[in-house]
Amino acid sequence: AWGAVVWIQYGIDFPWYDDWRGYQNGNIQSLHLAYLFTPTNDTLSPVGLALDAIFQRVISGNSIVYQLVSMLVVLISILILQLSMLRRIFERDRHVILCFLFTLPMLQPGSYCGGQNLAYHQVLPLLFFILAIWVVFFSGIRNFARQCFLVVLGLLSGFSYISGAFAFLVGGFFLLIFSYWLVGENKRNVFVCSVSMLSVGIVSSSIQLMYAFGSFG
């Protein structure tokens, strides 16, 4: 914790070229839909661009603070979700600890996609997808609320990065297959969840492809 404080207070970090594009184009703080839905690197990322604009306004473009906050929020949230699921699956703590050890390498900076401010855009889909799996199997919330939550997560994932759209598309497809082997109420619940994830995956993937490679790109 103290190291993080010292890093923020005395550290100097020059943004990478990708982070300078917003300054160069004069839209670093823009929340206009036309800018947010402009494809970059063959992907739509309005969620990440909106977060960039908000943080730019709040912390005045401090790269160190932005990278620290985004890394802690994204990676710690992913680890907490994985730990929560492992504790629900295994009864013995030693089994939970053993499996959880395999999640720790993602804490390394290199696994966080590098040193760019916007690098975490590519990690957001993983966070939303893991949260969706947690909602399907472990949340215990009512069906309608669960479906709404999955749709929101699918949209956030699908418009954080193109990989998020296909993650929900493929994830929904495999959940649909998995539901075939279940019985009773579990079968119905997983089937309905798979349809929600598959539907939002189809929509977001189609839009991503149109903007990235179609007439909108």
PDB file of C-alpha atoms in Angstrom:
ATOM      1  CA  ALA A   1       0.000   0.000   0.000  1.00  0.00           C
ATOM      2  CA  TRP A   2       2.795   2.413   0.916  1.00  0.00           C
ATOM      3  CA  GLY A   3       4.624   1.582  -2.303  1.00  0.00           C
ATOM      4  CA  ALA A   4       1.519   2.525  -4.268  1.00  0.00           C
ATOM      5  CA  VAL A   5       1.309   5.868  -2.447  1.00  0.00           C
ATOM      6  CA  VAL A   6       4.976   6.626  -3.162  1.00  0.00           C
ATOM      7  CA  TRP A   7       4.518   5.597  -6.796  1.00  0.00           C
ATOM      8  CA  ILE A   8       1.605   8.008  -7.188  1.00  0.00           C
ATOM      9  CA  GLN A   9       3.417  10.824  -5.390  1.00  0.00           C
ATOM     10  CA  TYR A  10       6.811  10.653  -7.091  1.00  0.00           C
ATOM     11  CA  GLY A  11       6.390   8.461 -10.153  1.00  0.00           C
ATOM     12  CA  ILE A  12       6.589   9.749 -13.714  1.00  0.00           C
ATOM     13  CA  ASP A  13       4.963   7.891 -16.567  1.00  0.00           C
ATOM     14  CA  PHE A  14       4.712   9.044 -20.155  1.00  0.00           C
ATOM     15  CA  PRO A  15       1.693   7.582 -21.982  1.00  0.00           C
ATOM     16  CA  TRP A  16       2.279   5.227 -24.892  1.00  0.00           C
ATOM     17  CA  TYR A  17       1.369   6.315 -28.409  1.00  0.00           C
ATOM     18  CA  ASP A  18      -2.105   4.766 -28.213  1.00  0.00           C
ATOM     19  CA  ASP A  19      -2.811   6.941 -25.169  1.00  0.00           C
ATOM     20  CA  TRP A  20      -1.736  10.089 -27.034  1.00  0.00           C
ATOM     21  CA  ARG A  21      -4.322   9.666 -29.780  1.00  0.00           C
ATOM     22  CA  GLY A  22      -7.009  11.318 -27.695  1.00  0.00           C
ATOM     23  CA  TYR A  23      -4.800  14.352 -27.088  1.00  0.00           C
ATOM     24  CA  GLN A  24      -3.747  14.490 -30.721  1.00  0.00           C
ATOM     25  CA  ASN A  25      -7.348  14.372 -31.964  1.00  0.00           C
ATOM     26  CA  GLY A  26      -8.693  16.667 -29.237  1.00  0.00           C
ATOM     27  CA  ASN A  27     -11.340  14.215 -28.013  1.00  0.00           C
ATOM     28  CA  ILE A  28      -9.682  12.793 -24.903  1.00  0.00           C
ATOM     29  CA  GLN A  29     -12.584  13.968 -22.711  1.00  0.00           C
ATOM     30  CA  SER A  30     -15.350  13.421 -25.238  1.00  0.00           C
ATOM     31  CA  LEU A  31     -18.494  11.495 -24.328  1.00  0.00           C
ATOM     32  CA  HIS A  32     -20.196  12.073 -27.678  1.00  0.00           C
ATOM     33  CA  LEU A  33     -21.690   8.884 -29.122  1.00  0.00           C
ATOM     34  CA  ALA A  34     -20.107   9.506 -32.520  1.00  0.00           C
ATOM     35  CA  TYR A  35     -16.672   9.377 -30.891  1.00  0.00           C
ATOM     36  CA  LEU A  36     -17.424   6.519 -28.513  1.00  0.00           C
ATOM     37  CA  PHE A  37     -18.654   4.344 -31.389  1.00  0.00           C
ATOM     38  CA  THR A  38     -15.712   5.072 -33.669  1.00  0.00           C
ATOM     39  CA  PRO A  39     -13.885   1.776 -34.367  1.00  0.00           C
ATOM     40  CA  THR A  40     -10.211   1.620 -33.383  1.00  0.00           C
ATOM     41  CA  ASN A  41      -7.934  -1.323 -34.162  1.00  0.00           C
ATOM     42  CA  ASP A  42     -10.877  -3.185 -35.732  1.00  0.00           C
ATOM     43  CA  THR A  43     -12.989  -3.039 -32.580  1.00  0.00           C
ATOM     44  CA  LEU A  44     -15.655  -0.924 -30.941  1.00  0.00           C
ATOM     45  CA  SER A  45     -14.880   0.006 -27.339  1.00  0.00           C
ATOM     46  CA  PRO A  46     -17.377   2.681 -26.230  1.00  0.00           C
ATOM     47  CA  VAL A  47     -17.336   1.389 -22.635  1.00  0.00           C
ATOM     48  CA  GLY A  48     -13.581   1.811 -22.318  1.00  0.00           C
ATOM     49  CA  LEU A  49     -13.554   5.154 -24.143  1.00  0.00           C
ATOM     50  CA  ALA A  50     -16.271   6.474 -21.830  1.00  0.00           C
ATOM     51  CA  LEU A  51     -14.269   5.364 -18.789  1.00  0.00           C
ATOM     52  CA  ASP A  52     -11.177   7.031 -20.276  1.00  0.00           C
ATOM     53  CA  ALA A  53     -13.064  10.304 -20.696  1.00  0.00           C
ATOM     54  CA  ILE A  54     -14.488  10.197 -17.167  1.00  0.00           C
ATOM     55  CA  PHE A  55     -11.112   9.448 -15.578  1.00  0.00           C
ATOM     56  CA  GLN A  56      -9.506  12.137 -17.707  1.00  0.00           C
ATOM     57  CA  ARG A  57     -11.922  14.672 -16.268  1.00  0.00           C
ATOM     58  CA  VAL A  58     -11.526  13.423 -12.696  1.00  0.00           C
ATOM     59  CA  ILE A  59      -7.743  12.896 -12.445  1.00  0.00           C
ATOM     60  CA  SER A  60      -6.576  15.245 -15.226  1.00  0.00           C
ATOM     61  CA  GLY A  61      -4.817  12.569 -17.223  1.00  0.00           C
ATOM     62  CA  ASN A  62      -2.544  11.208 -14.490  1.00  0.00           C
ATOM     63  CA  SER A  63      -1.398   7.945 -16.096  1.00  0.00           C
ATOM     64  CA  ILE A  64      -0.003   6.469 -12.891  1.00  0.00           C
ATOM     65  CA  VAL A  65      -3.228   6.918 -10.943  1.00  0.00           C
ATOM     66  CA  TYR A  66      -5.305   5.666 -13.848  1.00  0.00           C
ATOM     67  CA  GLN A  67      -3.224   2.528 -14.339  1.00  0.00           C
ATOM     68  CA  LEU A  68      -3.137   1.815 -10.613  1.00  0.00           C
ATOM     69  CA  VAL A  69      -6.893   2.222 -10.138  1.00  0.00           C
ATOM     70  CA  SER A  70      -7.834   0.252 -13.254  1.00  0.00           C
ATOM     71  CA  MET A  71      -5.394  -2.556 -12.430  1.00  0.00           C
ATOM     72  CA  LEU A  72      -6.588  -2.895  -8.841  1.00  0.00           C
ATOM     73  CA  VAL A  73     -10.284  -2.748  -9.703  1.00  0.00           C
ATOM     74  CA  VAL A  74     -10.132  -5.136 -12.659  1.00  0.00           C
ATOM     75  CA  LEU A  75      -7.654  -7.714 -11.404  1.00  0.00           C
ATOM     76  CA  ILE A  76      -8.847  -7.808  -7.801  1.00  0.00           C
ATOM     77  CA  SER A  77     -12.464  -8.151  -8.958  1.00  0.00           C
ATOM     78  CA  ILE A  78     -11.497 -11.092 -11.179  1.00  0.00           C
ATOM     79  CA  LEU A  79      -9.606 -12.771  -8.343  1.00  0.00           C
ATOM     80  CA  ILE A  80     -12.464 -12.263  -5.871  1.00  0.00           C
ATOM     81  CA  LEU A  81     -14.980 -13.758  -8.290  1.00  0.00           C
ATOM     82  CA  GLN A  82     -12.763 -16.775  -8.924  1.00  0.00           C
ATOM     83  CA  LEU A  83     -12.197 -17.286  -5.210  1.00  0.00           C
ATOM     84  CA  SER A  84     -15.927 -17.012  -4.560  1.00  0.00           C
ATOM     85  CA  MET A  85     -16.705 -19.676  -7.162  1.00  0.00           C
ATOM     86  CA  LEU A  86     -13.990 -21.998  -5.867  1.00  0.00           C
ATOM     87  CA  ARG A  87     -15.336 -21.726  -2.325  1.00  0.00           C
ATOM     88  CA  ARG A  88     -18.788 -22.686  -3.594  1.00  0.00           C
ATOM     89  CA  ILE A  89     -17.425 -25.667  -5.522  1.00  0.00           C
ATOM     90  CA  PHE A  90     -15.006 -27.167  -2.993  1.00  0.00           C
ATOM     91  CA  GLU A  91     -15.784 -27.985   0.607  1.00  0.00           C
ATOM     92  CA  ARG A  92     -12.181 -28.159   1.852  1.00  0.00           C
ATOM     93  CA  ASP A  93     -10.055 -25.050   2.137  1.00  0.00           C
ATOM     94  CA  ARG A  94      -6.903 -26.764   0.920  1.00  0.00           C
ATOM     95  CA  HIS A  95      -8.586 -27.584  -2.382  1.00  0.00           C
ATOM     96  CA  VAL A  96      -9.698 -23.966  -2.732  1.00  0.00           C
ATOM     97  CA  ILE A  97      -6.190 -22.689  -1.981  1.00  0.00           C
ATOM     98  CA  LEU A  98      -4.558 -25.129  -4.386  1.00  0.00           C
ATOM     99  CA  CYS A  99      -6.817 -24.116  -7.282  1.00  0.00           C
ATOM    100  CA  PHE A 100      -6.628 -20.425  -6.403  1.00  0.00           C
ATOM    101  CA  LEU A 101      -2.833 -20.496  -6.676  1.00  0.00           C
ATOM    102  CA  PHE A 102      -3.201 -20.960 -10.437  1.00  0.00           C
ATOM    103  CA  THR A 103      -5.022 -17.609 -10.691  1.00  0.00           C
ATOM    104  CA  LEU A 104      -2.229 -15.583  -9.074  1.00  0.00           C
ATOM    105  CA  PRO A 105       0.063 -15.268 -12.147  1.00  0.00           C
ATOM    106  CA  MET A 106      -2.464 -12.863 -13.663  1.00  0.00           C
ATOM    107  CA  LEU A 107      -1.390 -10.331 -11.007  1.00  0.00           C
ATOM    108  CA  GLN A 108       1.871  -9.766 -12.852  1.00  0.00           C
ATOM    109  CA  PRO A 109       2.031  -6.504 -14.853  1.00  0.00           C
ATOM    110  CA  GLY A 110       2.884  -8.361 -18.055  1.00  0.00           C
ATOM    111  CA  SER A 111      -0.353 -10.325 -17.830  1.00  0.00           C
ATOM    112  CA  TYR A 112      -2.235  -7.046 -17.588  1.00  0.00           C
ATOM    113  CA  CYS A 113      -1.508  -6.246 -21.257  1.00  0.00           C
ATOM    114  CA  GLY A 114       1.362  -3.804 -20.764  1.00  0.00           C
ATOM    115  CA  GLY A 115       1.806  -0.213 -19.703  1.00  0.00           C
ATOM    116  CA  GLN A 116      -0.866   1.656 -21.667  1.00  0.00           C
ATOM    117  CA  ASN A 117      -3.693   3.452 -19.896  1.00  0.00           C
ATOM    118  CA  LEU A 118      -6.211   1.806 -22.177  1.00  0.00           C
ATOM    119  CA  ALA A 119      -4.693  -1.687 -22.000  1.00  0.00           C
ATOM    120  CA  TYR A 120      -7.320  -2.759 -19.475  1.00  0.00           C
ATOM    121  CA  HIS A 121     -10.018  -2.354 -22.138  1.00  0.00           C
ATOM    122  CA  GLN A 122      -9.035  -5.838 -23.297  1.00  0.00           C
ATOM    123  CA  VAL A 123      -9.397  -7.250 -19.780  1.00  0.00           C
ATOM    124  CA  LEU A 124     -12.869  -5.843 -19.098  1.00  0.00           C
ATOM    125  CA  PRO A 125     -14.592  -8.596 -21.158  1.00  0.00           C
ATOM    126  CA  LEU A 126     -12.936 -11.232 -18.976  1.00  0.00           C
ATOM    127  CA  LEU A 127     -14.246  -9.522 -15.848  1.00  0.00           C
ATOM    128  CA  PHE A 128     -17.789  -9.261 -17.230  1.00  0.00           C
ATOM    129  CA  PHE A 129     -17.746 -12.844 -18.526  1.00  0.00           C
ATOM    130  CA  ILE A 130     -16.570 -14.320 -15.212  1.00  0.00           C
ATOM    131  CA  LEU A 131     -19.206 -12.254 -13.420  1.00  0.00           C
ATOM    132  CA  ALA A 132     -21.817 -13.645 -15.829  1.00  0.00           C
ATOM    133  CA  ILE A 133     -20.771 -17.224 -15.015  1.00  0.00           C
ATOM    134  CA  TRP A 134     -20.998 -16.392 -11.321  1.00  0.00           C
ATOM    135  CA  VAL A 135     -24.495 -14.979 -11.865  1.00  0.00           C
ATOM    136  CA  VAL A 136     -25.624 -18.099 -13.737  1.00  0.00           C
ATOM    137  CA  PHE A 137     -24.460 -20.667 -11.204  1.00  0.00           C
ATOM    138  CA  PHE A 138     -23.962 -18.966  -7.850  1.00  0.00           C
ATOM    139  CA  SER A 139     -25.923 -15.723  -7.516  1.00  0.00           C
ATOM    140  CA  GLY A 140     -29.277 -17.128  -6.389  1.00  0.00           C
ATOM    141  CA  ILE A 141     -31.165 -14.109  -7.723  1.00  0.00           C
ATOM    142  CA  ARG A 142     -34.569 -14.499  -9.363  1.00  0.00           C
ATOM    143  CA  ASN A 143     -34.850 -15.512 -12.984  1.00  0.00           C
ATOM    144  CA  PHE A 144     -36.026 -12.237 -14.516  1.00  0.00           C
ATOM    145  CA  ALA A 145     -33.443 -10.171 -12.627  1.00  0.00           C
ATOM    146  CA  ARG A 146     -30.766 -12.682 -13.578  1.00  0.00           C
ATOM    147  CA  GLN A 147     -31.633 -12.453 -17.278  1.00  0.00           C
ATOM    148  CA  CYS A 148     -31.569  -8.647 -17.147  1.00  0.00           C
ATOM    149  CA  PHE A 149     -28.216  -8.747 -15.379  1.00  0.00           C
ATOM    150  CA  LEU A 150     -26.790 -11.102 -18.002  1.00  0.00           C
ATOM    151  CA  VAL A 151     -27.969  -8.877 -20.836  1.00  0.00           C
ATOM    152  CA  VAL A 152     -26.353  -5.817 -19.212  1.00  0.00           C
ATOM    153  CA  LEU A 153     -23.119  -7.735 -18.644  1.00  0.00           C
ATOM    154  CA  GLY A 154     -23.205  -8.974 -22.233  1.00  0.00           C
ATOM    155  CA  LEU A 155     -23.584  -5.450 -23.584  1.00  0.00           C
ATOM    156  CA  LEU A 156     -20.790  -4.134 -21.354  1.00  0.00           C
ATOM    157  CA  SER A 157     -18.539  -7.000 -22.415  1.00  0.00           C
ATOM    158  CA  GLY A 158     -19.471  -6.815 -26.078  1.00  0.00           C
ATOM    159  CA  PHE A 159     -18.794  -3.093 -26.288  1.00  0.00           C
ATOM    160  CA  SER A 160     -15.643  -3.094 -24.196  1.00  0.00           C
ATOM    161  CA  TYR A 161     -13.760  -4.996 -26.866  1.00  0.00           C
ATOM    162  CA  ILE A 162     -14.605  -7.228 -29.806  1.00  0.00           C
ATOM    163  CA  SER A 163     -13.380 -10.261 -27.841  1.00  0.00           C
ATOM    164  CA  GLY A 164     -16.115  -9.627 -25.261  1.00  0.00           C
ATOM    165  CA  ALA A 165     -18.833  -9.946 -27.874  1.00  0.00           C
ATOM    166  CA  PHE A 166     -17.564 -13.324 -29.043  1.00  0.00           C
ATOM    167  CA  ALA A 167     -16.957 -14.461 -25.461  1.00  0.00           C
ATOM    168  CA  PHE A 168     -20.684 -14.196 -24.715  1.00  0.00           C
ATOM    169  CA  LEU A 169     -21.565 -15.706 -28.074  1.00  0.00           C
ATOM    170  CA  VAL A 170     -19.377 -18.774 -27.520  1.00  0.00           C
ATOM    171  CA  GLY A 171     -20.113 -18.941 -23.788  1.00  0.00           C
ATOM    172  CA  GLY A 172     -23.854 -18.890 -24.391  1.00  0.00           C
ATOM    173  CA  PHE A 173     -23.519 -21.617 -27.011  1.00  0.00           C
ATOM    174  CA  PHE A 174     -21.597 -23.940 -24.689  1.00  0.00           C
ATOM    175  CA  LEU A 175     -23.998 -23.262 -21.806  1.00  0.00           C
ATOM    176  CA  LEU A 176     -26.824 -24.222 -24.144  1.00  0.00           C
ATOM    177  CA  ILE A 177     -25.098 -27.540 -24.835  1.00  0.00           C
ATOM    178  CA  PHE A 178     -24.269 -28.011 -21.150  1.00  0.00           C
ATOM    179  CA  SER A 179     -27.910 -27.537 -20.147  1.00  0.00           C
ATOM    180  CA  TYR A 180     -28.797 -30.664 -22.176  1.00  0.00           C
ATOM    181  CA  TRP A 181     -27.139 -32.876 -19.542  1.00  0.00           C
ATOM    182  CA  LEU A 182     -28.793 -31.198 -16.566  1.00  0.00           C
ATOM    183  CA  VAL A 183     -32.118 -32.157 -15.021  1.00  0.00           C
ATOM    184  CA  GLY A 184     -34.994 -30.442 -13.264  1.00  0.00           C
ATOM    185  CA  GLU A 185     -34.859 -26.784 -12.292  1.00  0.00           C
ATOM    186  CA  ASN A 186     -31.137 -26.524 -13.002  1.00  0.00           C
ATOM    187  CA  LYS A 187     -31.752 -27.509 -16.610  1.00  0.00           C
ATOM    188  CA  ARG A 188     -34.345 -24.786 -17.088  1.00  0.00           C
ATOM    189  CA  ASN A 189     -32.307 -22.092 -15.353  1.00  0.00           C
ATOM    190  CA  VAL A 190     -29.102 -22.769 -17.278  1.00  0.00           C
ATOM    191  CA  PHE A 191     -31.027 -23.046 -20.552  1.00  0.00           C
ATOM    192  CA  VAL A 192     -32.696 -19.658 -20.062  1.00  0.00           C
ATOM    193  CA  CYS A 193     -29.376 -18.078 -19.060  1.00  0.00           C
ATOM    194  CA  SER A 194     -27.668 -19.564 -22.108  1.00  0.00           C
ATOM    195  CA  VAL A 195     -30.333 -18.089 -24.385  1.00  0.00           C
ATOM    196  CA  SER A 196     -29.833 -14.648 -22.827  1.00  0.00           C
ATOM    197  CA  MET A 197     -26.053 -14.810 -23.216  1.00  0.00           C
ATOM    198  CA  LEU A 198     -26.277 -16.239 -26.726  1.00  0.00           C
ATOM    199  CA  SER A 199     -28.778 -13.577 -27.835  1.00  0.00           C
ATOM    200  CA  VAL A 200     -26.756 -10.626 -26.571  1.00  0.00           C
ATOM    201  CA  GLY A 201     -23.619 -12.257 -27.991  1.00  0.00           C
ATOM    202  CA  ILE A 202     -25.189 -12.507 -31.446  1.00  0.00           C
ATOM    203  CA  VAL A 203     -26.287  -8.856 -31.356  1.00  0.00           C
ATOM    204  CA  SER A 204     -23.000  -7.436 -30.070  1.00  0.00           C
ATOM    205  CA  SER A 205     -20.874  -9.633 -32.348  1.00  0.00           C
ATOM    206  CA  SER A 206     -22.889  -8.606 -35.400  1.00  0.00           C
ATOM    207  CA  ILE A 207     -22.531  -4.914 -34.558  1.00  0.00           C
ATOM    208  CA  GLN A 208     -18.820  -5.307 -33.854  1.00  0.00           C
ATOM    209  CA  LEU A 209     -18.279  -6.982 -37.208  1.00  0.00           C
ATOM    210  CA  MET A 210     -20.313  -4.374 -39.090  1.00  0.00           C
ATOM    211  CA  TYR A 211     -18.381  -1.481 -37.590  1.00  0.00           C
ATOM    212  CA  ALA A 212     -14.977  -3.136 -37.684  1.00  0.00           C
ATOM    213  CA  PHE A 213     -15.084  -4.671 -41.174  1.00  0.00           C
ATOM    214  CA  GLY A 214     -18.308  -3.468 -42.797  1.00  0.00           C
ATOM    215  CA  SER A 215     -19.609  -0.251 -44.256  1.00  0.00           C
ATOM    216  CA  PHE A 216     -19.482   1.552 -40.930  1.00  0.00           C
ATOM    217  CA  GLY A 217     -15.734   0.950 -40.365  1.00  0.00           C
TER     218      GLY A 217
END
